[in-house]
Amino acid sequence: MASKTTAVRTGSVNVPYGHIIGSEKWKGSQIAQGIQGKVKLILEDGLGVVDFHLSNRSCVLYISEADLVAGNGFKRRLACFRNAFNLQGIVIVEKTPISDQYFPAVQKFVVLELGMTLLPVANQGEAAQLIIQLLCEQMKDRSSNLFLTKKPPKLLEASVFQTVQQIPGVGKTKALLLLQHFGNLHLLCNASVPELEGVVGQSLAQQIHAFFTQTK
Amino acid sequence: HMSAPASSSLATRLFSGSLKNENALCILADSREIASGPDVISTLKAVHGIKVQVCSLGGCDYIVSNRLAVERKCQAELLSYGHRSKVAQKVQQMKSKFDRICIIVEKERLKAGDTKRVFHRTKQYDGILSAFIRSGIRVLFSSCQEETADLLKELALVEQRKKVAIAVPTEVERHKQDVLRFYLSIPSVGYPLALALCHSFTSIKEVANSSPDKIAACTQVSQQKAEEVYQYLHYGFDAQMLPETIP
């Protein structure tokens, strides 16, 4: 279980798999209630500037509508986090009709200046659902992520075939002949006019050679 | 329509001599964006004074630096399960060409007579945002096309500060257009790298005979990217491995 010292000092909190560790101040809130139904939430004090720890590597900082309206206090909090932690910080911000006007400036600060992640929500209920999804994603195997899945090593034949057809005057038939004869693009690029003439006609051989060697 | 923005930017460049101005920001926009994001392009040009080169990027909406590609996605597209595989495919394609990817989630414009639509946040929406974040894709939120333009400018400025801005001329002389297309057909080569190859090497033959180190040094791409280009040029073609249905 996490130590009682402030997270700013310890750097990270030990989060049991599939659990969320939240700051004591969220006790009884809509956000805590929203999470508790689905995921085990442990509330502790002394988390410092962090609101929720999702894993040993990532955590959530919550900025409410009131924080935004109150001024720049939240900026100090985020900068403090950025300097103290080596964790992925996800900032969730309440974007409501009242706080909407502040959003573009907050986004510039959080994403472009601090290089952290920012996600807008309309209320605490939405935040709870989003936090659950963030946790689900982190619990998944990396290979099941839609955008991380590595495709099996691709055969490049079709691409190389396409590339050769970018040479003016070369269509599918000539491209295949050239590749079968020269084997790869490097050798094709270095072929002399007589060598090319052995595969294609005289004028095309000159045209191909000119295409590869033409200078500015 | 398609050629208008390109030729006008060429004209501005010729007459203002901004080519010499190394600090001029440059953003590449896909030609489809003329129809789908006209206010993004006009705001970039008119309000922010950025040089926007419209070209066929085939795969992403904007390129703001040598390594960063940006895709505009409307909020509604991320709400339902149906678009998932399409978005994933697009991202995979961008990843093969660019080191960094940013998605701008833009609120759709209300059509005339449309009553204000309420945004119903779905589990699917939260799930796809979580997946973006996990895989290191940067996500930004925009309420309109003008705001998207502002975000693109900010991204380009950050990239410029990190010295990865697009610094080579974005136009290619007519007789070099075929050479550009040749480079663009290499799977790992994005538009800025193809331009850099066109402008930094005297011929395709010179590229083919260059080491990965030299390719990296001349075009300012990562060593890994340069290796990929080198491997591709030396890839042994086997006609038997050619798929039966050739794209």
Tab-separated table of C-alpha atoms in Angstrom, chain A residues 81-214:
chain	number	residue	atom	x	y	z
A	81	PHE	CA	3.821	18.366	-10.651
A	82	ARG	CA	5.819	18.681	-13.864
A	83	ASN	CA	8.990	19.504	-11.956
A	84	ALA	CA	8.605	16.921	-9.215
A	85	PHE	CA	7.326	13.830	-10.996
A	86	ASN	CA	8.609	11.513	-13.595
A	87	LEU	CA	5.076	10.252	-14.219
A	88	GLN	CA	2.647	10.647	-17.072
A	89	GLY	CA	0.277	13.388	-15.968
A	90	ILE	CA	-3.205	13.476	-17.446
A	91	VAL	CA	-5.025	16.715	-16.746
A	92	ILE	CA	-8.814	16.513	-16.711
A	93	VAL	CA	-10.497	19.871	-16.917
A	94	GLU	CA	-14.146	20.849	-16.397
A	95	LYS	CA	-15.198	22.574	-19.617
A	96	THR	CA	-18.601	24.119	-18.957
A	97	PRO	CA	-20.458	27.101	-20.422
A	98	ILE	CA	-18.844	29.165	-17.664
A	99	SER	CA	-15.270	27.903	-17.982
A	100	ASP	CA	-15.358	27.516	-21.782
A	101	GLN	CA	-13.698	30.876	-22.387
A	102	TYR	CA	-10.621	29.827	-20.409
A	103	PHE	CA	-10.184	26.507	-22.189
A	104	PRO	CA	-8.003	27.535	-25.186
A	105	ALA	CA	-5.464	29.217	-22.904
A	106	VAL	CA	-5.420	26.244	-20.522
A	107	GLN	CA	-4.893	23.868	-23.437
A	108	LYS	CA	-1.960	25.910	-24.739
A	109	PHE	CA	-0.372	25.924	-21.309
A	110	VAL	CA	-0.903	22.249	-20.474
A	111	VAL	CA	-0.282	20.604	-23.840
A	112	LEU	CA	2.042	22.934	-25.698
A	113	GLU	CA	4.075	24.420	-22.852
A	114	LEU	CA	4.155	21.614	-20.293
A	115	GLY	CA	3.808	18.752	-22.778
A	116	MET	CA	1.154	17.023	-20.673
A	117	THR	CA	-2.146	15.501	-21.761
A	118	LEU	CA	-5.402	17.439	-21.413
A	119	LEU	CA	-8.935	16.047	-21.580
A	120	PRO	CA	-12.078	18.151	-21.215
A	121	VAL	CA	-15.195	16.872	-19.422
A	122	ALA	CA	-18.541	18.564	-18.763
A	123	ASN	CA	-18.924	17.414	-15.158
A	124	GLN	CA	-17.677	14.995	-12.501
A	125	GLY	CA	-19.897	12.214	-13.808
A	126	GLU	CA	-18.176	12.333	-17.196
A	127	ALA	CA	-14.811	12.501	-15.447
A	128	ALA	CA	-15.538	9.274	-13.545
A	129	GLN	CA	-16.391	7.447	-16.785
A	130	LEU	CA	-13.294	8.806	-18.499
A	131	ILE	CA	-11.025	7.776	-15.610
A	132	ILE	CA	-12.437	4.244	-15.770
A	133	GLN	CA	-11.694	4.081	-19.506
A	134	LEU	CA	-8.167	5.399	-18.956
A	135	LEU	CA	-7.607	2.658	-16.387
A	136	CYS	CA	-9.079	-0.027	-18.676
A	137	GLU	CA	-6.730	1.047	-21.446
A	138	GLN	CA	-3.718	0.831	-19.129
A	139	MET	CA	-4.678	-2.619	-17.903
A	140	LYS	CA	-4.880	-3.926	-21.452
A	141	ASP	CA	-1.970	-5.610	-23.098
A	142	ARG	CA	-0.011	-3.161	-25.251
A	143	SER	CA	-0.694	-5.258	-28.325
A	144	SER	CA	-4.442	-4.790	-27.977
A	145	ASN	CA	-4.135	-1.020	-28.321
A	146	LEU	CA	-5.656	0.063	-31.622
A	147	PHE	CA	-2.741	2.305	-32.480
A	148	LEU	CA	0.160	0.346	-31.036
A	149	THR	CA	-0.461	-2.964	-32.768
A	150	LYS	CA	2.535	-3.784	-34.855
A	151	LYS	CA	1.658	-5.137	-38.231
A	152	PRO	CA	3.508	-8.324	-39.158
A	153	PRO	CA	6.661	-7.530	-41.150
A	154	LYS	CA	5.352	-6.513	-44.491
A	155	LEU	CA	6.635	-7.799	-47.777
A	156	LEU	CA	7.784	-4.776	-49.712
A	157	GLU	CA	7.400	-6.298	-53.181
A	158	ALA	CA	4.190	-4.416	-53.994
A	159	SER	CA	5.693	-1.095	-52.836
A	160	VAL	CA	8.926	-1.533	-54.776
A	161	PHE	CA	6.875	-2.476	-57.838
A	162	GLN	CA	4.903	0.767	-57.402
A	163	THR	CA	8.069	2.821	-56.960
A	164	VAL	CA	9.581	1.585	-60.226
A	165	GLN	CA	6.373	2.536	-62.020
A	166	GLN	CA	6.987	6.168	-60.969
A	167	ILE	CA	9.769	6.312	-63.565
A	168	PRO	CA	8.304	8.147	-66.592
A	169	GLY	CA	7.622	5.679	-69.404
A	170	VAL	CA	7.651	2.596	-67.157
A	171	GLY	CA	4.422	0.658	-66.698
A	172	LYS	CA	3.684	-2.668	-65.026
A	173	THR	CA	5.283	-4.879	-67.655
A	174	LYS	CA	8.550	-2.926	-67.882
A	175	ALA	CA	8.692	-2.494	-64.099
A	176	LEU	CA	8.537	-6.243	-63.586
A	177	LEU	CA	11.211	-6.864	-66.229
A	178	LEU	CA	13.538	-4.269	-64.702
A	179	LEU	CA	13.139	-5.605	-61.169
A	180	GLN	CA	13.610	-9.216	-62.205
A	181	HIS	CA	16.782	-8.253	-64.021
A	182	PHE	CA	18.366	-5.846	-61.511
A	183	GLY	CA	16.996	-7.273	-58.242
A	184	ASN	CA	16.756	-4.069	-56.202
A	185	LEU	CA	16.345	-0.309	-56.560
A	186	HIS	CA	19.965	0.435	-55.675
A	187	LEU	CA	21.284	-1.682	-58.550
A	188	LEU	CA	18.618	-0.343	-60.918
A	189	CYS	CA	19.623	3.242	-60.115
A	190	ASN	CA	23.253	2.416	-60.916
A	191	ALA	CA	22.556	0.608	-64.192
A	192	SER	CA	24.314	1.964	-67.276
A	193	VAL	CA	22.477	2.706	-70.550
A	194	PRO	CA	23.832	-0.465	-72.264
A	195	GLU	CA	22.784	-2.585	-69.267
A	196	LEU	CA	19.295	-1.081	-69.383
A	197	GLU	CA	19.141	-1.640	-73.145
A	198	GLY	CA	19.456	-5.340	-72.477
A	199	VAL	CA	16.060	-5.232	-70.748
A	200	VAL	CA	14.106	-2.405	-72.385
A	201	GLY	CA	14.361	-0.564	-75.679
A	202	GLN	CA	17.041	1.995	-76.498
A	203	SER	CA	15.040	5.171	-76.016
A	204	LEU	CA	13.469	4.019	-72.729
A	205	ALA	CA	16.908	2.914	-71.484
A	206	GLN	CA	18.184	6.460	-72.043
A	207	GLN	CA	15.097	7.946	-70.441
A	208	ILE	CA	15.454	5.779	-67.316
A	209	HIS	CA	19.151	6.554	-67.011
A	210	ALA	CA	18.461	10.274	-67.357
A	211	PHE	CA	15.732	10.093	-64.725
A	212	PHE	CA	18.094	8.585	-62.133
A	213	THR	CA	21.083	10.766	-62.890
A	214	GLN	CA	19.587	14.145	-63.777
